[in-house]
Amino acid sequence: MKPLVSLISPCYNGESYITRFLDSILNQTYPNLELLIINDGSTDRTEEIILNYESDFILKGYTLIYIYQDNAGQSAAINKALPIFKGKYLSWVDSDDYLPVDAIEKKGKLYGGPS
């Protein structure tokens, strides 16, 4: 099996873009991913949308770790996830990003990581 790649993503009030982001993670060609998404005190439907994706991540064989914290900022959100990620490789992606389907594989080849 290929090494686990962990993705950390802080999110605040991402209701309008989080679906696009989560779909782009689920469409990755790399087979062994863990997404840690930290909700930084959102006041919209961010939590509901993320939690609706849990079964999709399970079906894909990916791990989705959802963490809620009171609003403390992006740095605090990232720091909350750092002690618990399990991957051999780590990447920080914003929750309003979109990753092309082969983004993780290409990044691994470029830096000598997973491929």
PDB file of C-alpha atoms in Angstrom:
ATOM      1  CA  MET A   1       0.000   0.000   0.000  1.00  0.00           C
ATOM      2  CA  LYS A   2       1.154   3.528  -0.722  1.00  0.00           C
ATOM      3  CA  PRO A   3       2.097   5.721   2.253  1.00  0.00           C
ATOM      4  CA  LEU A   4      -0.656   7.696   3.973  1.00  0.00           C
ATOM      5  CA  VAL A   5      -0.875  11.352   2.978  1.00  0.00           C
ATOM      6  CA  SER A   6      -2.526  13.645   5.513  1.00  0.00           C
ATOM      7  CA  LEU A   7      -4.251  16.841   4.436  1.00  0.00           C
ATOM      8  CA  ILE A   8      -5.028  19.514   7.021  1.00  0.00           C
ATOM      9  CA  SER A   9      -7.653  22.081   6.136  1.00  0.00           C
ATOM     10  CA  PRO A  10      -8.966  24.852   8.370  1.00  0.00           C
ATOM     11  CA  CYS A  11     -12.420  26.142   7.476  1.00  0.00           C
ATOM     12  CA  TYR A  12     -14.545  29.098   8.545  1.00  0.00           C
ATOM     13  CA  ASN A  13     -18.018  29.716   7.113  1.00  0.00           C
ATOM     14  CA  GLY A  14     -17.281  27.551   4.079  1.00  0.00           C
ATOM     15  CA  GLU A  15     -20.874  26.756   3.159  1.00  0.00           C
ATOM     16  CA  SER A  16     -20.570  28.221  -0.337  1.00  0.00           C
ATOM     17  CA  TYR A  17     -17.365  26.375  -1.343  1.00  0.00           C
ATOM     18  CA  ILE A  18     -16.784  23.365   0.927  1.00  0.00           C
ATOM     19  CA  THR A  19     -18.696  20.958  -1.338  1.00  0.00           C
ATOM     20  CA  ARG A  20     -16.376  21.724  -4.264  1.00  0.00           C
ATOM     21  CA  PHE A  21     -13.346  21.184  -2.037  1.00  0.00           C
ATOM     22  CA  LEU A  22     -14.565  17.886  -0.573  1.00  0.00           C
ATOM     23  CA  ASP A  23     -15.524  16.585  -4.018  1.00  0.00           C
ATOM     24  CA  SER A  24     -12.032  17.406  -5.283  1.00  0.00           C
ATOM     25  CA  ILE A  25     -10.530  15.385  -2.419  1.00  0.00           C
ATOM     26  CA  LEU A  26     -12.820  12.431  -3.123  1.00  0.00           C
ATOM     27  CA  ASN A  27     -11.842  12.533  -6.803  1.00  0.00           C
ATOM     28  CA  GLN A  28      -8.116  12.136  -6.099  1.00  0.00           C
ATOM     29  CA  THR A  29      -6.350   9.256  -7.830  1.00  0.00           C
ATOM     30  CA  TYR A  30      -3.998   8.730  -4.883  1.00  0.00           C
ATOM     31  CA  PRO A  31      -5.427   5.814  -2.875  1.00  0.00           C
ATOM     32  CA  ASN A  32      -4.397   6.522   0.732  1.00  0.00           C
ATOM     33  CA  LEU A  33      -5.558   9.892   2.105  1.00  0.00           C
ATOM     34  CA  GLU A  34      -6.555  11.297   5.449  1.00  0.00           C
ATOM     35  CA  LEU A  35      -8.344  14.669   5.611  1.00  0.00           C
ATOM     36  CA  LEU A  36      -8.393  16.562   8.877  1.00  0.00           C
ATOM     37  CA  ILE A  37     -10.812  19.433   8.529  1.00  0.00           C
ATOM     38  CA  ILE A  38     -11.038  21.913  11.375  1.00  0.00           C
ATOM     39  CA  ASN A  39     -14.187  23.997  11.596  1.00  0.00           C
ATOM     40  CA  ASP A  40     -13.035  27.269  13.153  1.00  0.00           C
ATOM     41  CA  GLY A  41     -16.367  28.262  14.689  1.00  0.00           C
ATOM     42  CA  SER A  42     -18.461  28.547  11.526  1.00  0.00           C
ATOM     43  CA  THR A  43     -21.921  30.055  11.926  1.00  0.00           C
ATOM     44  CA  ASP A  44     -23.332  28.740   8.635  1.00  0.00           C
ATOM     45  CA  ARG A  45     -24.049  25.179   7.383  1.00  0.00           C
ATOM     46  CA  THR A  46     -20.369  24.190   7.125  1.00  0.00           C
ATOM     47  CA  GLU A  47     -20.590  21.476   9.785  1.00  0.00           C
ATOM     48  CA  GLU A  48     -23.742  19.923   8.308  1.00  0.00           C
ATOM     49  CA  ILE A  49     -22.202  19.775   4.827  1.00  0.00           C
ATOM     50  CA  ILE A  50     -18.936  18.224   6.023  1.00  0.00           C
ATOM     51  CA  LEU A  51     -20.690  15.599   8.135  1.00  0.00           C
ATOM     52  CA  ASN A  52     -22.847  14.638   5.141  1.00  0.00           C
ATOM     53  CA  TYR A  53     -19.614  13.547   3.404  1.00  0.00           C
ATOM     54  CA  GLU A  54     -18.566  11.016   6.052  1.00  0.00           C
ATOM     55  CA  SER A  55     -20.043   8.011   4.235  1.00  0.00           C
ATOM     56  CA  ASP A  56     -18.531   9.099   0.900  1.00  0.00           C
ATOM     57  CA  PHE A  57     -15.069   9.154   2.491  1.00  0.00           C
ATOM     58  CA  ILE A  58     -15.630   5.722   4.009  1.00  0.00           C
ATOM     59  CA  LEU A  59     -16.742   4.310   0.639  1.00  0.00           C
ATOM     60  CA  LYS A  60     -13.629   5.732  -1.039  1.00  0.00           C
ATOM     61  CA  GLY A  61     -11.403   4.255   1.673  1.00  0.00           C
ATOM     62  CA  TYR A  62     -10.278   7.680   2.857  1.00  0.00           C
ATOM     63  CA  THR A  63     -10.306   8.927   6.427  1.00  0.00           C
ATOM     64  CA  LEU A  64     -12.224  12.088   7.297  1.00  0.00           C
ATOM     65  CA  ILE A  65     -11.500  13.590  10.689  1.00  0.00           C
ATOM     66  CA  TYR A  66     -13.785  16.471  11.590  1.00  0.00           C
ATOM     67  CA  ILE A  67     -12.883  18.781  14.459  1.00  0.00           C
ATOM     68  CA  TYR A  68     -14.881  21.752  15.706  1.00  0.00           C
ATOM     69  CA  GLN A  69     -13.315  24.566  17.685  1.00  0.00           C
ATOM     70  CA  ASP A  70     -14.553  27.974  18.766  1.00  0.00           C
ATOM     71  CA  ASN A  71     -13.300  30.651  16.389  1.00  0.00           C
ATOM     72  CA  ALA A  72      -9.610  31.131  17.092  1.00  0.00           C
ATOM     73  CA  GLY A  73      -8.148  31.727  13.645  1.00  0.00           C
ATOM     74  CA  GLN A  74      -6.441  29.713  10.939  1.00  0.00           C
ATOM     75  CA  SER A  75      -3.196  29.142  12.842  1.00  0.00           C
ATOM     76  CA  ALA A  76      -5.007  27.757  15.875  1.00  0.00           C
ATOM     77  CA  ALA A  77      -7.025  25.456  13.621  1.00  0.00           C
ATOM     78  CA  ILE A  78      -3.896  24.068  11.972  1.00  0.00           C
ATOM     79  CA  ASN A  79      -2.164  23.666  15.327  1.00  0.00           C
ATOM     80  CA  LYS A  80      -5.154  21.675  16.608  1.00  0.00           C
ATOM     81  CA  ALA A  81      -4.671  19.090  13.835  1.00  0.00           C
ATOM     82  CA  LEU A  82      -0.878  18.813  13.907  1.00  0.00           C
ATOM     83  CA  PRO A  83      -0.656  16.500  16.936  1.00  0.00           C
ATOM     84  CA  ILE A  84      -3.140  13.997  15.516  1.00  0.00           C
ATOM     85  CA  PHE A  85      -2.348  13.532  11.820  1.00  0.00           C
ATOM     86  CA  LYS A  86      -1.030  10.065  11.003  1.00  0.00           C
ATOM     87  CA  GLY A  87       0.377  10.333   7.493  1.00  0.00           C
ATOM     88  CA  LYS A  88       3.943   9.883   6.410  1.00  0.00           C
ATOM     89  CA  TYR A  89       3.433  13.018   4.323  1.00  0.00           C
ATOM     90  CA  LEU A  90       1.527  16.180   5.218  1.00  0.00           C
ATOM     91  CA  SER A  91       0.014  18.970   3.162  1.00  0.00           C
ATOM     92  CA  TRP A  92      -1.989  21.993   4.215  1.00  0.00           C
ATOM     93  CA  VAL A  93      -4.806  22.896   1.844  1.00  0.00           C
ATOM     94  CA  ASP A  94      -7.384  25.619   2.218  1.00  0.00           C
ATOM     95  CA  SER A  95     -11.023  24.585   2.255  1.00  0.00           C
ATOM     96  CA  ASP A  96     -11.781  26.905  -0.643  1.00  0.00           C
ATOM     97  CA  ASP A  97      -9.128  25.198  -2.799  1.00  0.00           C
ATOM     98  CA  TYR A  98      -9.825  22.818  -5.642  1.00  0.00           C
ATOM     99  CA  LEU A  99      -7.383  19.984  -6.271  1.00  0.00           C
ATOM    100  CA  PRO A 100      -7.108  18.471  -9.759  1.00  0.00           C
ATOM    101  CA  VAL A 101      -7.661  14.691  -9.647  1.00  0.00           C
ATOM    102  CA  ASP A 102      -3.946  13.858  -9.736  1.00  0.00           C
ATOM    103  CA  ALA A 103      -2.696  16.671  -7.482  1.00  0.00           C
ATOM    104  CA  ILE A 104      -1.473  14.418  -4.671  1.00  0.00           C
ATOM    105  CA  GLU A 105       0.234  11.960  -7.037  1.00  0.00           C
ATOM    106  CA  LYS A 106       1.952  14.753  -8.960  1.00  0.00           C
ATOM    107  CA  LYS A 107       3.077  16.514  -5.796  1.00  0.00           C
ATOM    108  CA  GLY A 108       4.555  13.250  -4.537  1.00  0.00           C
ATOM    109  CA  LYS A 109       6.526  12.671  -7.724  1.00  0.00           C
ATOM    110  CA  LEU A 110       7.803  16.246  -7.735  1.00  0.00           C
ATOM    111  CA  TYR A 111       9.131  16.083  -4.178  1.00  0.00           C
ATOM    112  CA  GLY A 112      10.146  12.438  -4.056  1.00  0.00           C
ATOM    113  CA  GLY A 113       7.233  11.478  -1.844  1.00  0.00           C
ATOM    114  CA  PRO A 114       4.342   9.126  -2.606  1.00  0.00           C
ATOM    115  CA  SER A 115       3.703   8.232  -6.216  1.00  0.00           C
TER     116      SER A 115
END
